Amino acid sequence: MNDRRTIFKTLRDLGIRLTPQRMLILDILREGNTHMGVEEVYAKARTAFPYIDIATVYRTLNLMKKIDVVTEVAMGERLHFELTNPDQKHHHMVCTSCGKAFNLAPEYLERFGEQIRSDLSFEPDIRNFTIKGKCSFCAEHLDEAG
Amino acid sequence: MNDRRTIFKTLRDLGIRLTPQRMLILDILREGNTHMGVEEVYAKARTAFPYIDIATVYRTLNLMKKIDVVTEVAMGERLHFELTNPDQKHHHMVCTSCGKAFNLAPEYLERFGEQIRSDLSFEPDIRNFTIKGKCSFCAEHLDEAG
DNA sequence: GTACATGCAAACGGTTTGCATATCT
DNA sequence: AGATATGCAAACCGTTTGCATGTAC
């Protein structure tokens, strides 16, 4: 569950201070309801609290990642984060044309991972996967573009 | 084929100058016979030609990538490159313990990609894939380590 | 009251770029 | 000769860090 109550309890139980900045950043991620880049979180945070520094955003996100409250998502070059939701784990498919990201159910990866595990004795880490490609809309609306 | 002759002919045909630096860098990649980080290419290049600059390495690698003579491989944070070999396309599995990389035959990805394509109407780009995980050696020799 | 978080500014590190000179064709 | 590649140094940009001050507990 990703309600405020549960998240904040997790932090308190770990002895992590609930500062306004941390609550704000977590609320932004929760309300965004998808992964977000650092700059995006920072921009939203500033509208609520103009003095917040981007270093605080980085520190908070990294801290939350360490305790698994947020998950880092590999979205191309820059860091993206989302709230860790144990109820609906998923991977991502990113459209290289429009930049939109789509969730990918874990089942697809599980079959794939199982093959690699059994055929190649390699234990793949399929907890956090990102696949690039073209979404159906872009695939349809452009023929030979990037 | 990745023999010098063929590569150099490709460059000449495209009107790209064959400078000593470019030949050197391509030779290093060819002899290395696997993907290499920029710093690694640079280090090797300097033993042969101490005045070479890392900017030249970057420029050459990016140029060769643009004309598809080398392929960029997503190996964690930094850029890695390898000679594009149409005869033996492959993907990579990187061990997060020892850092070693293993080739992965394209067939595994093709089945996987086909599922995504048909089930989800997403056209995955499976030309250059990297999977993290643990190689069999490391999986065996450490129990709960990073 | 005290340990820890924040804001600010500066550092960091990989990568790119501007420019004068050297080199390929 | 003319277009382009190189070396050098500086810029870039996302991210991290040091430090003095402010704040949650």
Short mmCIF file of N, CA and C (backbone and C1' of nucleotides) in Angstrom, two decimals, chain C:
data_model
loop_
_atom_site.label_atom_id
_atom_site.label_comp_id
_atom_site.label_asym_id
_atom_site.label_seq_id
_atom_site.Cartn_x
_atom_site.Cartn_y
_atom_site.Cartn_z
P DG C 1 18.95 23.33 26.26
"O5'" DG C 1 19.95 22.17 25.91
"C5'" DG C 1 20.01 21.07 26.85
"C4'" DG C 1 20.35 19.81 26.11
"C3'" DG C 1 21.61 19.90 25.26
"O3'" DG C 1 22.20 18.59 25.28
"C1'" DG C 1 19.75 19.54 23.82
P DT C 2 23.65 18.38 24.79
"O5'" DT C 2 23.30 17.56 23.47
"C5'" DT C 2 22.43 16.43 23.58
"C4'" DT C 2 22.18 15.86 22.19
"C3'" DT C 2 23.38 15.95 21.23
"O3'" DT C 2 23.42 14.76 20.48
"C1'" DT C 2 21.53 16.96 20.24
P DA C 3 24.79 14.29 19.81
"O5'" DA C 3 24.26 13.35 18.64
"C5'" DA C 3 23.11 12.54 18.86
"C4'" DA C 3 22.19 12.61 17.66
"C3'" DA C 3 22.89 12.33 16.33
"O3'" DA C 3 22.05 11.49 15.57
"C1'" DA C 3 21.82 14.46 16.23
P DC C 4 22.52 10.88 14.19
"O5'" DC C 4 21.65 11.68 13.14
"C5'" DC C 4 20.25 11.83 13.37
"C4'" DC C 4 19.72 12.95 12.50
"C3'" DC C 4 20.16 12.88 11.03
"O3'" DC C 4 19.00 13.14 10.28
"C1'" DC C 4 20.54 15.01 11.87
P DA C 5 18.90 12.75 8.78
"O5'" DA C 5 18.26 14.05 8.15
"C5'" DA C 5 17.13 14.63 8.77
"C4'" DA C 5 16.81 15.95 8.11
"C3'" DA C 5 17.01 15.99 6.60
"O3'" DA C 5 15.94 16.73 6.04
"C1'" DA C 5 18.44 17.58 7.65
P DT C 6 15.93 17.12 4.54
"O5'" DT C 6 16.51 18.59 4.61
"C5'" DT C 6 15.74 19.59 5.28
"C4'" DT C 6 16.38 20.94 5.07
"C3'" DT C 6 16.59 21.30 3.59
"O3'" DT C 6 15.92 22.52 3.32
"C1'" DT C 6 18.59 21.62 4.86
P DG C 7 15.73 23.04 1.86
"O5'" DG C 7 16.89 24.12 1.76
"C5'" DG C 7 16.85 25.27 2.59
"C4'" DG C 7 18.08 26.13 2.36
"C3'" DG C 7 18.33 26.53 0.91
"O3'" DG C 7 18.69 27.92 0.92
"C1'" DG C 7 20.24 25.39 1.78
P DC C 8 18.73 28.77 -0.39
"O5'" DC C 8 20.29 28.87 -0.68
"C5'" DC C 8 21.17 29.34 0.34
"C4'" DC C 8 22.60 28.97 0.01
"C3'" DC C 8 22.98 29.14 -1.46
"O3'" DC C 8 23.94 30.18 -1.56
"C1'" DC C 8 23.85 27.13 -0.52
P DA C 9 24.46 30.70 -2.99
"O5'" DA C 9 25.90 30.04 -3.04
"C5'" DA C 9 26.65 29.88 -1.82
"C4'" DA C 9 27.84 28.99 -2.12
"C3'" DA C 9 28.40 29.16 -3.53
"O3'" DA C 9 29.81 29.11 -3.49
"C1'" DA C 9 27.80 26.92 -3.20
P DA C 10 30.70 29.33 -4.81
"O5'" DA C 10 31.92 28.33 -4.57
"C5'" DA C 10 32.05 27.64 -3.32
"C4'" DA C 10 32.40 26.17 -3.56
"C3'" DA C 10 33.24 25.93 -4.81
"O3'" DA C 10 34.34 25.12 -4.46
"C1'" DA C 10 31.38 24.48 -4.80
P DA C 11 35.41 24.60 -5.51
"O5'" DA C 11 35.07 23.05 -5.63
"C5'" DA C 11 35.19 22.23 -4.47
"C4'" DA C 11 34.72 20.83 -4.79
"C3'" DA C 11 35.52 20.13 -5.90
"O3'" DA C 11 35.77 18.81 -5.46
"C1'" DA C 11 33.23 20.09 -6.44
P DC C 12 36.94 17.93 -6.14
"O5'" DC C 12 36.10 16.69 -6.65
"C5'" DC C 12 34.72 16.65 -6.40
"C4'" DC C 12 34.08 15.62 -7.31
"C3'" DC C 12 34.97 15.09 -8.43
"O3'" DC C 12 34.82 13.69 -8.46
"C1'" DC C 12 32.97 15.98 -9.32
P DG C 13 35.92 12.74 -9.10
"O5'" DG C 13 35.15 12.15 -10.35
"C5'" DG C 13 33.76 11.83 -10.27
"C4'" DG C 13 33.27 11.50 -11.67
"C3'" DG C 13 34.37 11.13 -12.66
"O3'" DG C 13 33.86 10.18 -13.57
"C1'" DG C 13 33.30 13.07 -13.41
P DG C 14 34.79 9.40 -14.54
"O5'" DG C 14 33.83 9.22 -15.80
"C5'" DG C 14 32.45 8.95 -15.60
"C4'" DG C 14 31.65 9.60 -16.70
"C3'" DG C 14 32.18 9.34 -18.11
"O3'" DG C 14 31.07 9.05 -18.95
"C1'" DG C 14 32.00 11.66 -17.75
P DT C 15 31.31 8.65 -20.48
"O5'" DT C 15 31.07 10.04 -21.22
"C5'" DT C 15 29.78 10.64 -21.15
"C4'" DT C 15 29.80 11.98 -21.82
"C3'" DT C 15 30.27 11.97 -23.29
"O3'" DT C 15 29.19 12.42 -24.10
"C1'" DT C 15 31.22 13.77 -22.06
P DT C 16 29.37 12.64 -25.65
"O5'" DT C 16 29.61 14.22 -25.71
"C5'" DT C 16 28.71 15.07 -25.03
"C4'" DT C 16 29.09 16.52 -25.27
"C3'" DT C 16 29.34 16.89 -26.73
"O3'" DT C 16 28.62 18.07 -26.98
"C1'" DT C 16 31.17 17.56 -25.39
P DT C 17 28.53 18.72 -28.42
"O5'" DT C 17 29.47 20.01 -28.29
"C5'" DT C 17 29.53 20.70 -27.05
"C4'" DT C 17 30.45 21.91 -27.20
"C3'" DT C 17 30.71 22.38 -28.63
"O3'" DT C 17 30.86 23.79 -28.59
"C1'" DT C 17 32.73 21.76 -27.67
P DG C 18 30.67 24.70 -29.87
"O5'" DG C 18 31.86 25.75 -29.71
"C5'" DG C 18 32.27 26.19 -28.41
"C4'" DG C 18 33.50 27.06 -28.52
"C3'" DG C 18 33.76 27.68 -29.89
"O3'" DG C 18 34.47 28.90 -29.69
"C1'" DG C 18 35.44 26.05 -29.43
P DC C 19 34.85 29.84 -30.92
"O5'" DC C 19 36.40 29.52 -31.10
"C5'" DC C 19 37.27 29.51 -29.96
"C4'" DC C 19 38.65 29.07 -30.38
"C3'" DC C 19 39.03 29.46 -31.81
"O3'" DC C 19 40.36 29.93 -31.83
"C1'" DC C 19 39.37 27.18 -31.51
P DA C 20 40.86 30.98 -33.01
"O5'" DA C 20 42.40 30.61 -33.16
"C5'" DA C 20 43.20 30.38 -31.99
"C4'" DA C 20 44.21 29.29 -32.27
"C3'" DA C 20 44.99 29.48 -33.59
"O3'" DA C 20 46.38 29.23 -33.36
"C1'" DA C 20 43.94 27.36 -33.57
P DT C 21 47.42 29.22 -34.61
"O5'" DT C 21 47.66 27.67 -34.85
"C5'" DT C 21 48.08 26.86 -33.75
"C4'" DT C 21 48.17 25.42 -34.22
"C3'" DT C 21 49.06 25.19 -35.45
"O3'" DT C 21 49.94 24.12 -35.16
"C1'" DT C 21 46.94 24.18 -35.76
P DA C 22 50.96 23.60 -36.25
"O5'" DA C 22 50.32 22.22 -36.71
"C5'" DA C 22 50.06 21.22 -35.71
"C4'" DA C 22 49.41 20.02 -36.38
"C3'" DA C 22 50.18 19.44 -37.56
"O3'" DA C 22 50.10 18.03 -37.46
"C1'" DA C 22 48.02 20.04 -38.27
P DT C 23 50.87 17.09 -38.48
"O5'" DT C 23 49.70 16.46 -39.35
"C5'" DT C 23 48.57 15.92 -38.69
"C4'" DT C 23 47.53 15.52 -39.72
"C3'" DT C 23 48.10 14.81 -40.95
"O3'" DT C 23 47.26 13.72 -41.19
"C1'" DT C 23 46.69 16.55 -41.62
P DC C 24 47.81 12.43 -41.92
"O5'" DC C 24 46.59 12.10 -42.89
"C5'" DC C 24 45.30 11.91 -42.32
"C4'" DC C 24 44.25 12.27 -43.34
"C3'" DC C 24 44.39 11.51 -44.66
"O3'" DC C 24 43.13 10.91 -44.94
"C1'" DC C 24 44.20 13.85 -45.05
P DT C 25 43.08 9.83 -46.16
"O5'" DT C 25 42.70 10.73 -47.40
"C5'" DT C 25 41.47 11.41 -47.41
"C4'" DT C 25 41.32 12.22 -48.68
"C3'" DT C 25 41.78 11.48 -49.93
"O3'" DT C 25 40.81 11.62 -50.94
"C1'" DT C 25 42.79 13.60 -49.82
#
